[in-house]
Amino acid sequence: MEKRDYHYLGKDFPRKDGFARVTGKEVYPSDVALNGMFFGKILRSPHPHAKIKSIDTSEAEKMGAVCITYRDVPDKYFNVRLVSVPRSTYMDWQILSNKVRQVGEPFAAVAAETEELAQRAAESVKVEWEILPSYLNTEDAMNATENLIHDHVYLEDEKIEIKNNIACMRELTEGDVTAGFKEADVIVENEFVTPRVYHCQLEPRSSVCKPEPDGGVTVWPSTQALHNTRILIGELFDIPLNKVNVVRVTGGGHFGSGIHTNRVILINVALALKAGTPVKIIPDREGDIYEHCRYPVRYTLKVGAKKDGTLVAGEMKALVDIGSHHIQAFAFLGVLVGWWHSLYRCKNLKYKGIAVYTNKAPSCAMQGYGAPQVTFGVETTMSMLAEKLGMDYLEFRLKNYVGLGETFWGQGPTVRSTIRSDGVEELITRGAELIGWNNRQPPEKKTGRYRRGIGMARGFHTSGTGAPVPGEVKDYTTAMVKINEDGSVDVLTSLMDQGGGTLDAAAKLVAEELGVPFDKVGISPADTRSTGYDVCTHATRGVYCGGGAVLEVARKAKEVLLEYASRILEAPVHALKTRPDLEREQGEVYVDGMEEKSITIAEVAQTAMNNDWGTAIFAKSHRMIACPPAFTTFFVEVEVDTETGRVTIERVVAGSDAGVVINPSLARGQIHGGFYRGAGMALLEDTHYDEKTGRLTNLGLLTDYKMLGPEDLPDEEHFQTFFANTYEPTGPMGAKGIGEAALNPVPAAVASAIQNATGIWFTKLPILPEDIVKALRQKKEGIATFEPEKDKNHTIEREFLKIRSF
Amino acid sequence: MNERQIVLEVNGKEYKLTVKPNELLINVLRERLGLMGTKYGCGVGECGACTVLMDGNPVLSCQMLALSASGSKITTIEGIAQNGRLHPLQEAFLDEGAVQCGFCTPGMILSAKALLDKKPNPTDMEIKEAIRGNICRCTGYINILRAIKTASLKLSERSR
Ligand code: FES
Ligand code: FES
């Protein structure tokens, strides 16, 4: 298979949902309005760790509000994320509990006819607390032997005792690291720290639930996973799944915070069932900030190389502060080593990861799922090694990267597949040309207050989590394609469009395959009753896995269509072809080589209907047998003000290997957005907690959660994007993903540019102006790596030693 | 609480409404008039998703009492297409890929409209300044800035 001329792939059309979005007609969960709807308010803990001694909701009930506490919800343990198989899914969640494990954790909820009444009712609830000792950092948490955040959790039916607040661990060894390091001519070892970034999706994660007369519920939630949300609701509330209908509504941004079923949705269902009337919950921003964040990772990375640049050994030890609950820490520990190992070839490696509970917001996936964290350290280490060996960064990378024909397992050790398309060399060479890599000057040559620097980093994200053999992550999509009686087409799946254009891509693939004009292909509204299972639109799988399934189904529907057409045209099926006839705004079927013998798809469909042959329709589940890496490379130029430490991004050259690019303009938009969030992570985004009160120091305010603004990114002329000319043989018409790959190398690339300007490698993110000023001062005294502040008593080594005791 | 009568002209249509003194403009628009295009992103004046135009000026409807809007002309995102034709800003946002999740889009377009109505040919700095209060978490702003520039070109061509 190879590239061919496409009618729609690779061309830009206004997105199908765009009209609704620019006219204010798009419906988001917070916009759903129903008759008799109540407003719900969530009561959140003011304490980081406490037990409810007593709770009195009588005042609120007197006001006419419906209240729920831990006594009113099913007493079941579960995990909010159902993407991994049950054997890898630790369960420590309850819908509401009599124990709170972080400030902002929901402990009760009320619903009332008006928002104002709900607010008053919420304020009238009286609680007596028993305060428990709290742990706001991993050190305190791991030192604790009693009053643990969780005493026990469940893994399937197995009850697991928790020790020292350690949620889970994972280890992996390949080859012989000791022998490997002995072979090394140079070794680089550093400790890296990455921030607790808040997703800050613009719509707070909202939900509406309507109890149905048959005992079921209809839910309009903010989620990336319709079916997992349905399954969880059914399980927890004991409702058969055919009575749980979860409706697809556009989310106002997710970035990974909707992979799991946010607890707001479950509280919403509990409230609506008790109220016997629809309930809507829109959390306030402060509440939302306490619900989710990116996994912060602290890790040491030691890598050895030979003189010729061959990598011989690597060792990584990672400590992850997961906050109050386990969302997918076990899988996360697996991908940390996966991202690393799949970036660069190295046969001897050793890894250990530990996830620790603390009394903070639970960490979860956010664009990149650990890849930006790991890529930051790995790319920095590669550049340092190259420097030590006197090799060019690019040459060193081209020698060692995992590419064509090699096995990779970015999504963790159980999801392995072979790389079949590889645009890395093109990305590096072309990017270097565009940024002017050869004219790049070493840091020693830079003088004056304002210093420019050019840096680079590369990375990838997997397109989904498929593999020849199923691993610990589920991955398939169900789709239905139906050719209507006027020749138009309905596509039905429970895929979500996070804004990147997944559903437009699906429609283009169908239009291309069936030979139907693009605007004749419609994406049907979807809910869990009318669609089959799809694991979740996450892991950059929308276009590759989702599109792959949709295309497969379109092919099957086409077979039916051609069979009908062959009866009419009196020609064998294998002689028939389809193409769009743009003048007639119709698809047509014609006999190859006898093009005058043709018929419109509408006529075929009508004839088939009138003759009682049936409809050309097909539905099927489809799993992809690989998860090809979507590679990206970022070259960045910054200017550092050495007096204030301010970093200005002057120029970006971003290259992406997404296979055949389906929506070029939307794909470029993904790169802009990925860069924006990645640069934010590199330069300013983080959340901090007050160690005494356990509250966020930004008090839940966006004004104090600093993000980059429109003035902080380079202008369009200084932000170049380009795509590698590749074709992914396993992908739908050659396509791979792009989404998360657009962020993964960005923090590393920004750090590399800062190093080129200042001569200092920063190993902690975000790289704040004050860090830069301080580091420049230290550098005068001869230090060229600015390390995260180390607490002598609390090193990763010590933490790991401690763990050996049990 | 003593309710009061207000008169609002919303998207060219006059409404007489009885509101409570603490009722917010955003809630009147969304819940009473069903104009859901005005988005709730924070409720505390930090994100710009609830931006509407009041007598041509952008205001945060989550920070404004309905009472104090009485007597004014309000434009929401639902009111800027004319006779079924999209406003050049709406068109440009679509064509330039400035819409991802779309949650910031209504507020963003209205802030840009307020600018272009006063200054059809703004500088890049003026555009950035005008949308400073509107957070977009998806796009990195690049296509948004381009869309606003495209619309400004189209508008100034039209007025020529
Ligand atoms: S909702 Fe009004 S500024 Fe955020
Ligand atoms: S498009 Fe999603 S916030 Fe702007």
mmCIF file of C-alpha atoms in Angstrom, chain A residues 61-325:
data_model
loop_
_atom_site.group_PDB
_atom_site.id
_atom_site.type_symbol
_atom_site.label_atom_id
_atom_site.label_comp_id
_atom_site.label_asym_id
_atom_site.label_seq_id
_atom_site.Cartn_x
_atom_site.Cartn_y
_atom_site.Cartn_z
ATOM 1 C CA GLU A 61 -33.647 19.179 53.938
ATOM 2 C CA LYS A 62 -35.987 21.584 55.696
ATOM 3 C CA MET A 63 -35.239 24.079 52.936
ATOM 4 C CA GLY A 64 -36.436 21.545 50.435
ATOM 5 C CA ALA A 65 -33.045 20.364 49.269
ATOM 6 C CA VAL A 66 -32.128 16.774 48.530
ATOM 7 C CA CYS A 67 -28.928 15.732 50.287
ATOM 8 C CA ILE A 68 -26.566 12.825 49.932
ATOM 9 C CA THR A 69 -23.712 11.768 52.183
ATOM 10 C CA TYR A 70 -21.712 8.540 52.382
ATOM 11 C CA ARG A 71 -24.813 6.937 53.905
ATOM 12 C CA ASP A 72 -26.833 7.475 50.731
ATOM 13 C CA VAL A 73 -24.500 6.023 48.138
ATOM 14 C CA PRO A 74 -23.633 2.415 47.320
ATOM 15 C CA ASP A 75 -20.856 1.214 49.615
ATOM 16 C CA LYS A 76 -18.550 -0.099 46.914
ATOM 17 C CA TYR A 77 -14.897 0.294 46.069
ATOM 18 C CA PHE A 78 -14.016 0.996 42.488
ATOM 19 C CA ASN A 79 -11.615 2.781 40.196
ATOM 20 C CA VAL A 80 -12.849 5.705 38.128
ATOM 21 C CA ARG A 81 -10.792 4.604 35.115
ATOM 22 C CA LEU A 82 -11.696 1.420 33.281
ATOM 23 C CA VAL A 83 -9.172 1.565 30.454
ATOM 24 C CA SER A 84 -6.834 -1.085 31.853
ATOM 25 C CA VAL A 85 -7.844 -4.683 32.421
ATOM 26 C CA PRO A 86 -9.231 -5.425 35.924
ATOM 27 C CA ARG A 87 -6.021 -7.181 36.998
ATOM 28 C CA SER A 88 -4.133 -3.889 36.660
ATOM 29 C CA THR A 89 -6.800 -1.640 38.158
ATOM 30 C CA TYR A 90 -6.387 -0.756 41.815
ATOM 31 C CA MET A 91 -9.621 0.264 43.494
ATOM 32 C CA ASP A 92 -9.603 2.832 46.286
ATOM 33 C CA TRP A 93 -12.537 5.078 45.359
ATOM 34 C CA GLN A 94 -15.986 5.369 46.908
ATOM 35 C CA ILE A 95 -18.604 7.745 45.570
ATOM 36 C CA LEU A 96 -18.663 9.470 48.941
ATOM 37 C CA SER A 97 -16.876 8.321 52.049
ATOM 38 C CA ASN A 98 -16.852 9.217 55.732
ATOM 39 C CA LYS A 99 -13.187 9.961 55.318
ATOM 40 C CA VAL A 100 -11.671 12.769 53.276
ATOM 41 C CA ARG A 101 -8.161 12.544 51.892
ATOM 42 C CA GLN A 102 -7.467 16.011 50.535
ATOM 43 C CA VAL A 103 -8.782 19.525 50.747
ATOM 44 C CA GLY A 104 -11.529 19.809 48.161
ATOM 45 C CA GLU A 105 -12.535 16.154 48.293
ATOM 46 C CA PRO A 106 -16.317 15.829 47.988
ATOM 47 C CA PHE A 107 -18.022 14.448 51.102
ATOM 48 C CA ALA A 108 -21.668 15.341 50.469
ATOM 49 C CA ALA A 109 -23.867 16.992 47.883
ATOM 50 C CA VAL A 110 -27.185 18.765 47.724
ATOM 51 C CA ALA A 111 -29.643 19.530 44.971
ATOM 52 C CA ALA A 112 -32.443 22.066 44.922
ATOM 53 C CA GLU A 113 -34.771 23.810 42.563
ATOM 54 C CA THR A 114 -32.578 26.861 42.153
ATOM 55 C CA GLU A 115 -28.862 27.326 42.285
ATOM 56 C CA GLU A 116 -29.249 29.853 45.070
ATOM 57 C CA LEU A 117 -31.283 27.495 47.214
ATOM 58 C CA ALA A 118 -28.771 24.716 46.595
ATOM 59 C CA GLN A 119 -25.984 27.038 47.711
ATOM 60 C CA ARG A 120 -27.830 28.013 50.901
ATOM 61 C CA ALA A 121 -28.669 24.405 51.610
ATOM 62 C CA ALA A 122 -25.035 23.413 51.139
ATOM 63 C CA GLU A 123 -23.929 26.101 53.555
ATOM 64 C CA SER A 124 -26.364 24.867 56.200
ATOM 65 C CA VAL A 125 -24.877 21.367 56.432
ATOM 66 C CA LYS A 126 -23.074 20.843 59.710
ATOM 67 C CA VAL A 127 -20.090 18.550 60.026
ATOM 68 C CA GLU A 128 -17.987 17.522 62.972
ATOM 69 C CA TRP A 129 -14.549 16.424 61.903
ATOM 70 C CA GLU A 130 -11.896 14.275 63.450
ATOM 71 C CA ILE A 131 -8.702 15.691 62.058
ATOM 72 C CA LEU A 132 -6.019 13.205 61.016
ATOM 73 C CA PRO A 133 -2.354 13.886 60.392
ATOM 74 C CA SER A 134 -1.836 14.893 56.789
ATOM 75 C CA TYR A 135 0.958 14.239 54.306
ATOM 76 C CA LEU A 136 1.594 16.940 51.760
ATOM 77 C CA ASN A 137 4.796 15.493 50.354
ATOM 78 C CA THR A 138 6.031 12.021 49.514
ATOM 79 C CA GLU A 139 8.608 12.053 52.290
ATOM 80 C CA ASP A 140 6.073 12.578 55.064
ATOM 81 C CA ALA A 141 3.729 10.158 53.389
ATOM 82 C CA MET A 142 6.326 7.387 53.175
ATOM 83 C CA ASN A 143 7.454 7.895 56.755
ATOM 84 C CA ALA A 144 3.943 7.305 58.053
ATOM 85 C CA THR A 145 3.109 3.935 59.554
ATOM 86 C CA GLU A 146 -0.338 4.769 60.902
ATOM 87 C CA ASN A 147 -3.209 7.031 59.947
ATOM 88 C CA LEU A 148 -2.470 6.147 56.396
ATOM 89 C CA ILE A 149 -4.335 7.829 53.573
ATOM 90 C CA HIS A 150 -5.702 4.418 52.558
ATOM 91 C CA ASP A 151 -5.427 1.410 54.863
ATOM 92 C CA HIS A 152 -6.268 -0.996 52.138
ATOM 93 C CA VAL A 153 -7.345 -1.036 48.512
ATOM 94 C CA TYR A 154 -8.683 -3.730 46.208
ATOM 95 C CA LEU A 155 -7.293 -5.397 43.124
ATOM 96 C CA GLU A 156 -10.192 -7.392 41.713
ATOM 97 C CA ASP A 157 -11.356 -9.302 44.832
ATOM 98 C CA GLU A 158 -8.019 -9.213 46.529
ATOM 99 C CA LYS A 159 -7.705 -6.891 49.512
ATOM 100 C CA ILE A 160 -4.324 -5.231 49.583
ATOM 101 C CA GLU A 161 -2.875 -3.688 52.727
ATOM 102 C CA ILE A 162 -1.174 -0.367 52.126
ATOM 103 C CA LYS A 163 2.153 0.307 53.807
ATOM 104 C CA ASN A 164 3.824 3.701 54.167
ATOM 105 C CA ASN A 165 1.257 5.213 51.814
ATOM 106 C CA ILE A 166 2.816 3.434 48.877
ATOM 107 C CA ALA A 167 0.117 2.903 46.280
ATOM 108 C CA CYS A 168 2.042 0.549 44.000
ATOM 109 C CA MET A 169 5.437 -0.217 42.540
ATOM 110 C CA ARG A 170 6.812 -1.553 39.337
ATOM 111 C CA GLU A 171 10.198 -2.901 38.372
ATOM 112 C CA LEU A 172 11.787 -3.960 35.155
ATOM 113 C CA THR A 173 15.205 -5.236 34.174
ATOM 114 C CA GLU A 174 16.512 -6.039 30.725
ATOM 115 C CA GLY A 175 20.018 -7.288 30.088
ATOM 116 C CA ASP A 176 22.754 -6.668 32.635
ATOM 117 C CA VAL A 177 23.065 -3.077 33.794
ATOM 118 C CA THR A 178 26.177 -3.561 35.902
ATOM 119 C CA ALA A 179 28.056 -5.091 33.012
ATOM 120 C CA GLY A 180 26.660 -2.396 30.708
ATOM 121 C CA PHE A 181 27.909 0.485 32.842
ATOM 122 C CA LYS A 182 31.344 -1.158 32.995
ATOM 123 C CA GLU A 183 31.517 -0.870 29.224
ATOM 124 C CA ALA A 184 30.641 2.831 29.320
ATOM 125 C CA ASP A 185 33.211 5.509 28.509
ATOM 126 C CA VAL A 186 30.961 8.277 29.739
ATOM 127 C CA ILE A 187 28.099 8.273 32.203
ATOM 128 C CA VAL A 188 25.580 11.028 32.850
ATOM 129 C CA GLU A 189 23.387 10.961 35.909
ATOM 130 C CA ASN A 190 20.870 13.534 37.081
ATOM 131 C CA GLU A 191 17.740 13.962 39.083
ATOM 132 C CA PHE A 192 14.757 15.447 37.251
ATOM 133 C CA VAL A 193 11.630 17.005 38.703
ATOM 134 C CA THR A 194 8.432 17.781 36.803
ATOM 135 C CA PRO A 195 5.465 19.865 37.949
ATOM 136 C CA ARG A 196 1.923 19.166 39.101
ATOM 137 C CA VAL A 197 0.253 20.894 36.178
ATOM 138 C CA TYR A 198 -3.486 21.548 36.191
ATOM 139 C CA HIS A 199 -5.376 20.643 32.995
ATOM 140 C CA CYS A 200 -7.368 23.847 33.103
ATOM 141 C CA GLN A 201 -9.812 22.696 30.453
ATOM 142 C CA LEU A 202 -12.010 25.733 29.966
ATOM 143 C CA GLU A 203 -15.270 24.080 30.969
ATOM 144 C CA PRO A 204 -15.295 22.852 34.566
ATOM 145 C CA ARG A 205 -16.101 19.141 34.428
ATOM 146 C CA SER A 206 -19.898 19.226 34.495
ATOM 147 C CA SER A 207 -22.680 16.666 34.314
ATOM 148 C CA VAL A 208 -26.440 16.350 33.945
ATOM 149 C CA CYS A 209 -28.401 13.243 34.922
ATOM 150 C CA LYS A 210 -32.061 12.420 34.376
ATOM 151 C CA PRO A 211 -33.677 9.501 36.182
ATOM 152 C CA GLU A 212 -35.905 7.597 33.770
ATOM 153 C CA PRO A 213 -39.309 6.071 34.513
ATOM 154 C CA ASP A 214 -37.950 2.565 33.846
ATOM 155 C CA GLY A 215 -35.507 2.874 36.741
ATOM 156 C CA GLY A 216 -32.609 3.782 34.477
ATOM 157 C CA VAL A 217 -30.743 7.017 33.922
ATOM 158 C CA THR A 218 -29.719 9.232 31.042
ATOM 159 C CA VAL A 219 -26.483 11.113 31.598
ATOM 160 C CA TRP A 220 -24.853 14.004 29.716
ATOM 161 C CA PRO A 221 -21.381 14.030 31.211
ATOM 162 C CA SER A 222 -18.074 15.655 30.521
ATOM 163 C CA THR A 223 -16.048 12.600 29.554
ATOM 164 C CA GLN A 224 -13.731 11.110 26.945
ATOM 165 C CA ALA A 225 -15.121 7.616 27.542
ATOM 166 C CA LEU A 226 -18.869 7.179 27.067
ATOM 167 C CA HIS A 227 -18.968 3.418 27.457
ATOM 168 C CA ASN A 228 -16.673 3.149 30.466
ATOM 169 C CA THR A 229 -18.774 5.791 32.162
ATOM 170 C CA ARG A 230 -21.878 3.764 31.414
ATOM 171 C CA ILE A 231 -20.343 0.537 32.708
ATOM 172 C CA LEU A 232 -19.212 2.181 35.925
ATOM 173 C CA ILE A 233 -22.623 3.760 36.568
ATOM 174 C CA GLY A 234 -24.363 0.452 35.896
ATOM 175 C CA GLU A 235 -22.043 -1.433 38.224
ATOM 176 C CA LEU A 236 -22.191 1.048 41.083
ATOM 177 C CA PHE A 237 -25.929 1.698 41.040
ATOM 178 C CA ASP A 238 -26.945 -1.825 40.048
ATOM 179 C CA ILE A 239 -28.738 -0.724 36.906
ATOM 180 C CA PRO A 240 -28.690 -3.005 33.870
ATOM 181 C CA LEU A 241 -26.631 -1.370 31.140
ATOM 182 C CA ASN A 242 -29.533 -1.237 28.703
ATOM 183 C CA LYS A 243 -31.077 1.286 31.074
ATOM 184 C CA VAL A 244 -27.982 3.442 31.467
ATOM 185 C CA ASN A 245 -27.703 5.810 28.551
ATOM 186 C CA VAL A 246 -24.672 8.061 28.390
ATOM 187 C CA VAL A 247 -24.993 10.720 25.729
ATOM 188 C CA ARG A 248 -22.125 12.229 23.769
ATOM 189 C CA VAL A 249 -21.876 15.946 24.398
ATOM 190 C CA THR A 250 -18.894 18.019 23.394
ATOM 191 C CA GLY A 251 -16.561 18.749 26.259
ATOM 192 C CA GLY A 252 -15.075 22.173 26.753
ATOM 193 C CA GLY A 253 -11.571 20.694 26.714
ATOM 194 C CA HIS A 254 -10.258 17.501 28.308
ATOM 195 C CA PHE A 255 -6.493 16.997 27.819
ATOM 196 C CA GLY A 256 -6.795 13.652 29.597
ATOM 197 C CA SER A 257 -8.906 14.781 32.526
ATOM 198 C CA GLY A 258 -11.909 12.975 31.052
ATOM 199 C CA ILE A 259 -10.349 9.555 30.493
ATOM 200 C CA HIS A 260 -11.612 8.521 33.889
ATOM 201 C CA THR A 261 -15.198 9.033 34.967
ATOM 202 C CA ASN A 262 -14.952 12.104 37.115
ATOM 203 C CA ARG A 263 -16.586 11.706 40.481
ATOM 204 C CA VAL A 264 -18.854 14.672 39.722
ATOM 205 C CA ILE A 265 -20.717 12.368 37.318
ATOM 206 C CA LEU A 266 -21.259 9.672 39.949
ATOM 207 C CA ILE A 267 -22.402 12.204 42.539
ATOM 208 C CA ASN A 268 -24.702 13.626 39.896
ATOM 209 C CA VAL A 269 -26.301 10.210 39.325
ATOM 210 C CA ALA A 270 -26.707 9.581 43.055
ATOM 211 C CA LEU A 271 -28.333 12.991 43.537
ATOM 212 C CA ALA A 272 -30.697 12.626 40.588
ATOM 213 C CA LEU A 273 -31.779 9.145 41.677
ATOM 214 C CA LYS A 274 -32.530 10.394 45.158
ATOM 215 C CA ALA A 275 -34.242 13.567 43.938
ATOM 216 C CA GLY A 276 -36.276 11.674 41.356
ATOM 217 C CA THR A 277 -35.755 14.580 38.985
ATOM 218 C CA PRO A 278 -32.983 15.721 36.626
ATOM 219 C CA VAL A 279 -29.997 17.345 38.289
ATOM 220 C CA LYS A 280 -27.209 19.433 36.809
ATOM 221 C CA ILE A 281 -23.825 20.004 38.438
ATOM 222 C CA ILE A 282 -21.365 22.603 37.225
ATOM 223 C CA PRO A 283 -18.485 22.586 39.704
ATOM 224 C CA ASP A 284 -16.869 25.892 40.466
ATOM 225 C CA ARG A 285 -13.312 26.379 39.278
ATOM 226 C CA GLU A 286 -11.810 25.857 42.713
ATOM 227 C CA GLY A 287 -13.589 22.527 42.977
ATOM 228 C CA ASP A 288 -12.364 21.538 39.545
ATOM 229 C CA ILE A 289 -8.733 22.295 40.408
ATOM 230 C CA TYR A 290 -9.013 19.891 43.341
ATOM 231 C CA GLU A 291 -10.270 17.107 41.060
ATOM 232 C CA HIS A 292 -7.327 16.400 38.737
ATOM 233 C CA CYS A 293 -3.776 17.293 37.706
ATOM 234 C CA ARG A 294 -0.819 15.949 35.748
ATOM 235 C CA TYR A 295 1.358 13.319 37.464
ATOM 236 C CA PRO A 296 4.403 15.049 38.938
ATOM 237 C CA VAL A 297 7.447 12.800 38.658
ATOM 238 C CA ARG A 298 10.794 12.952 40.417
ATOM 239 C CA TYR A 299 13.335 10.617 38.988
ATOM 240 C CA THR A 300 16.981 9.857 38.661
ATOM 241 C CA LEU A 301 18.272 8.883 35.265
ATOM 242 C CA LYS A 302 21.707 7.399 34.713
ATOM 243 C CA VAL A 303 22.831 6.535 31.203
ATOM 244 C CA GLY A 304 26.175 5.296 29.945
ATOM 245 C CA ALA A 305 27.610 5.451 26.412
ATOM 246 C CA LYS A 306 30.702 4.292 24.598
ATOM 247 C CA LYS A 307 33.086 6.630 22.791
ATOM 248 C CA ASP A 308 31.421 5.956 19.472
ATOM 249 C CA GLY A 309 28.110 7.077 20.933
ATOM 250 C CA THR A 310 26.529 3.642 21.477
ATOM 251 C CA LEU A 311 24.324 3.555 24.551
ATOM 252 C CA VAL A 312 25.276 0.683 26.812
ATOM 253 C CA ALA A 313 23.265 0.959 30.011
ATOM 254 C CA GLY A 314 20.562 2.965 31.693
ATOM 255 C CA GLU A 315 18.936 3.098 35.069
ATOM 256 C CA MET A 316 15.878 5.022 36.140
ATOM 257 C CA LYS A 317 14.268 5.375 39.542
ATOM 258 C CA ALA A 318 11.025 7.281 39.676
ATOM 259 C CA LEU A 319 8.900 8.573 42.490
ATOM 260 C CA VAL A 320 5.388 9.697 41.607
ATOM 261 C CA ASP A 321 3.207 11.730 43.934
ATOM 262 C CA ILE A 322 -0.259 10.531 42.963
ATOM 263 C CA GLY A 323 -2.326 12.496 45.460
ATOM 264 C CA SER A 324 -5.395 11.201 47.248
ATOM 265 C CA HIS A 325 -6.504 8.398 44.916
#
